[in-house]
Amino acid sequence: TGGATGSGGGTGGSPPPSCTGFPAGVSFVTPTDGLLHCYWVHTDMTDWDTAEGECTGERGTLATILSSEENMFVLQTLLQAKVFMMNGVSLGATDGKQSDDKSGPGQYAWVTGEPWGYTNWHSGQPDGSCTTPVMPMQSPMCDHWLVMTSDGTWYDRPEATPRPYICEAIAH
């Protein structure tokens, strides 16, 4: 008889957004844009630059957090994945400084260019602190990359420290 009409009263165009095109993970409608976002956790330990490259290769970025609701969702996702280590989990922000920049923390920005508004820094963070090299010819490692710890707060940490990470993309 007649054609399919769909239960949503739509015109039969494109299907609703989904996370099926991304690695297995979880989804969440963020309160900041009302869109379905997909999140997936990598348990392998890698530096921040490699983690961001892996997420980009999977058509996402390291996760960005724009609200307390999203921070709680990401925290719960990471707790369920049991990935928290002493070094935290990489998120998608940096202050843009080099690893050996001892001038303290800079202005943090999300890798996506989204507005930097909501923050959940741990007390005293970001501090841009640096470790003293153990060998005379080594450069210091300074904290200029964002990580989340198991209490949901954020720290700035060195880029080169291997840690797990979480990727994010808008569903399509």
Short mmCIF file of C-alpha atoms in Angstrom, two decimals:
data_model
loop_
_atom_site.label_atom_id
_atom_site.label_comp_id
_atom_site.label_asym_id
_atom_site.label_seq_id
_atom_site.Cartn_x
_atom_site.Cartn_y
_atom_site.Cartn_z
CA THR A 1 0.00 0.00 0.00
CA GLY A 2 1.56 3.23 0.89
CA GLY A 3 5.14 4.04 1.62
CA ALA A 4 6.76 4.06 5.02
CA THR A 5 5.92 7.13 7.05
CA GLY A 6 8.29 6.75 10.00
CA SER A 7 7.20 7.09 13.60
CA GLY A 8 8.71 10.52 14.12
CA GLY A 9 6.61 12.26 11.51
CA GLY A 10 9.75 12.89 9.45
CA THR A 11 9.97 12.82 5.72
CA GLY A 12 11.94 9.60 5.56
CA GLY A 13 15.27 11.38 5.01
CA SER A 14 18.44 10.54 6.84
CA PRO A 15 18.46 8.26 9.90
CA PRO A 16 18.90 9.77 13.36
CA PRO A 17 22.49 10.39 14.47
CA SER A 18 24.24 7.36 15.93
CA CYS A 19 27.65 6.30 17.18
CA THR A 20 27.86 3.16 15.03
CA GLY A 21 30.60 4.65 12.82
CA PHE A 22 32.96 5.05 15.77
CA PRO A 23 34.80 2.52 17.95
CA ALA A 24 32.59 0.83 20.54
CA GLY A 25 31.79 3.19 23.36
CA VAL A 26 29.02 5.18 24.96
CA SER A 27 26.90 8.15 23.95
CA PHE A 28 25.64 11.24 25.73
CA VAL A 29 23.56 14.25 24.69
CA THR A 30 25.56 17.21 25.93
CA PRO A 31 23.65 20.09 27.52
CA THR A 32 25.84 22.65 25.76
CA ASP A 33 24.76 21.83 22.19
CA GLY A 34 21.94 19.27 22.60
CA LEU A 35 23.68 16.89 20.19
CA LEU A 36 24.51 13.22 20.62
CA HIS A 37 28.23 12.79 21.33
CA CYS A 38 30.11 9.47 21.16
CA TYR A 39 32.92 8.62 23.59
CA TRP A 40 35.35 5.71 23.53
CA VAL A 41 38.17 4.79 25.88
CA HIS A 42 41.66 3.63 24.94
CA THR A 43 43.31 1.60 27.68
CA ASP A 44 46.73 1.55 26.01
CA MET A 45 49.23 3.91 27.58
CA THR A 46 50.57 6.59 25.26
CA ASP A 47 51.72 10.21 25.23
CA TRP A 48 49.25 13.06 24.65
CA ASP A 49 50.25 13.81 21.01
CA THR A 50 49.95 10.15 19.99
CA ALA A 51 46.59 9.89 21.78
CA GLU A 52 45.22 12.92 19.92
CA GLY A 53 46.50 11.44 16.65
CA GLU A 54 44.76 8.13 17.37
CA CYS A 55 41.46 9.89 18.13
CA THR A 56 41.77 11.98 14.96
CA GLY A 57 42.44 8.82 12.96
CA GLU A 58 39.16 7.45 14.33
CA ARG A 59 37.33 10.63 13.19
CA GLY A 60 37.22 12.21 16.66
CA THR A 61 39.42 14.14 19.05
CA LEU A 62 40.52 13.70 22.63
CA ALA A 63 37.43 14.38 24.74
CA THR A 64 36.48 17.97 25.49
CA ILE A 65 34.35 18.81 28.55
CA LEU A 66 32.09 21.83 28.43
CA SER A 67 29.78 21.30 31.43
CA SER A 68 29.62 19.68 34.86
CA GLU A 69 27.14 17.13 33.45
CA GLU A 70 29.58 16.14 30.72
CA ASN A 71 32.45 16.00 33.25
CA MET A 72 30.41 13.60 35.41
CA PHE A 73 29.49 11.47 32.37
CA VAL A 74 33.14 11.22 31.25
CA LEU A 75 34.26 10.43 34.81
CA GLN A 76 31.68 7.62 35.12
CA THR A 77 32.71 6.24 31.71
CA LEU A 78 36.37 6.18 32.77
CA LEU A 79 35.58 4.64 36.17
CA GLN A 80 33.59 1.86 34.49
CA ALA A 81 36.50 1.22 32.10
CA LYS A 82 38.84 0.95 35.12
CA VAL A 83 41.56 2.97 33.38
CA PHE A 84 42.52 5.42 36.10
CA MET A 85 46.18 5.29 36.97
CA MET A 86 48.38 7.55 39.03
CA ASN A 87 49.02 9.68 35.93
CA GLY A 88 45.34 10.33 35.07
CA VAL A 89 43.62 10.09 31.67
CA SER A 90 44.37 12.43 28.77
CA LEU A 91 41.70 14.95 27.72
CA GLY A 92 41.64 17.26 24.70
CA ALA A 93 43.19 20.51 25.91
CA THR A 94 46.60 22.10 26.16
CA ASP A 95 47.94 25.56 26.92
CA GLY A 96 49.97 25.45 23.71
CA LYS A 97 53.36 25.71 25.39
CA GLN A 98 56.36 23.50 24.68
CA SER A 99 57.32 20.67 27.05
CA ASP A 100 60.37 22.57 28.28
CA ASP A 101 58.61 25.95 28.82
CA LYS A 102 59.22 26.82 32.47
CA SER A 103 57.16 30.05 32.42
CA GLY A 104 54.16 28.48 34.23
CA PRO A 105 50.73 27.64 32.86
CA GLY A 106 49.36 29.35 29.78
CA GLN A 107 45.82 29.85 28.52
CA TYR A 108 44.21 26.46 28.00
CA ALA A 109 42.17 25.73 24.86
CA TRP A 110 40.19 22.73 23.60
CA VAL A 111 41.58 20.89 20.56
CA THR A 112 38.22 21.44 18.86
CA GLY A 113 38.29 25.22 19.27
CA GLU A 114 35.13 25.05 21.42
CA PRO A 115 34.80 27.86 24.00
CA TRP A 116 36.86 27.43 27.17
CA GLY A 117 34.30 28.14 29.88
CA TYR A 118 33.57 25.30 32.29
CA THR A 119 36.60 24.01 34.22
CA ASN A 120 37.10 21.49 37.01
CA TRP A 121 40.70 22.14 38.03
CA HIS A 122 41.98 20.50 41.20
CA SER A 123 42.99 23.03 43.83
CA GLY A 124 46.28 24.67 42.85
CA GLN A 125 45.95 23.63 39.19
CA PRO A 126 47.01 24.40 36.56
CA ASP A 127 50.50 25.04 37.90
CA GLY A 128 52.74 24.52 34.88
CA SER A 129 55.29 22.84 37.14
CA CYS A 130 58.41 21.23 35.69
CA THR A 131 60.47 18.21 36.61
CA THR A 132 64.21 18.66 36.87
CA PRO A 133 66.07 16.54 34.32
CA VAL A 134 68.00 13.62 35.76
CA MET A 135 70.66 13.77 33.05
CA PRO A 136 72.60 16.99 32.32
CA MET A 137 71.64 17.20 28.62
CA GLN A 138 67.91 16.46 29.13
CA SER A 139 65.25 19.16 28.97
CA PRO A 140 62.76 19.64 31.81
CA MET A 141 59.26 18.16 31.39
CA CYS A 142 56.66 20.81 32.18
CA ASP A 143 52.92 20.48 32.75
CA HIS A 144 50.98 21.92 29.78
CA TRP A 145 48.47 19.13 28.87
CA LEU A 146 45.09 18.36 30.46
CA VAL A 147 44.35 15.12 32.34
CA MET A 148 41.45 13.95 34.52
CA THR A 149 42.02 12.01 37.73
CA SER A 150 39.74 9.50 39.46
CA ASP A 151 37.95 12.19 41.49
CA GLY A 152 36.91 13.97 38.27
CA THR A 153 39.20 16.96 38.78
CA TRP A 154 41.71 18.20 36.25
CA TYR A 155 45.47 18.59 36.37
CA ASP A 156 48.03 19.89 33.93
CA ARG A 157 50.64 17.25 33.25
CA PRO A 158 53.58 16.57 30.88
CA GLU A 159 52.85 15.55 27.29
CA ALA A 160 55.29 12.63 27.19
CA THR A 161 53.94 10.68 30.19
CA PRO A 162 52.14 7.55 28.93
CA ARG A 163 48.51 7.37 30.08
CA PRO A 164 45.15 6.04 28.85
CA TYR A 165 42.85 8.43 26.99
CA ILE A 166 39.25 9.04 25.93
CA CYS A 167 38.11 10.13 22.48
CA GLU A 168 34.93 11.99 21.51
CA ALA A 169 33.02 12.80 18.32
CA ILE A 170 29.61 14.18 17.46
CA ALA A 171 27.34 11.37 16.22
CA HIS A 172 26.33 11.33 12.59
#
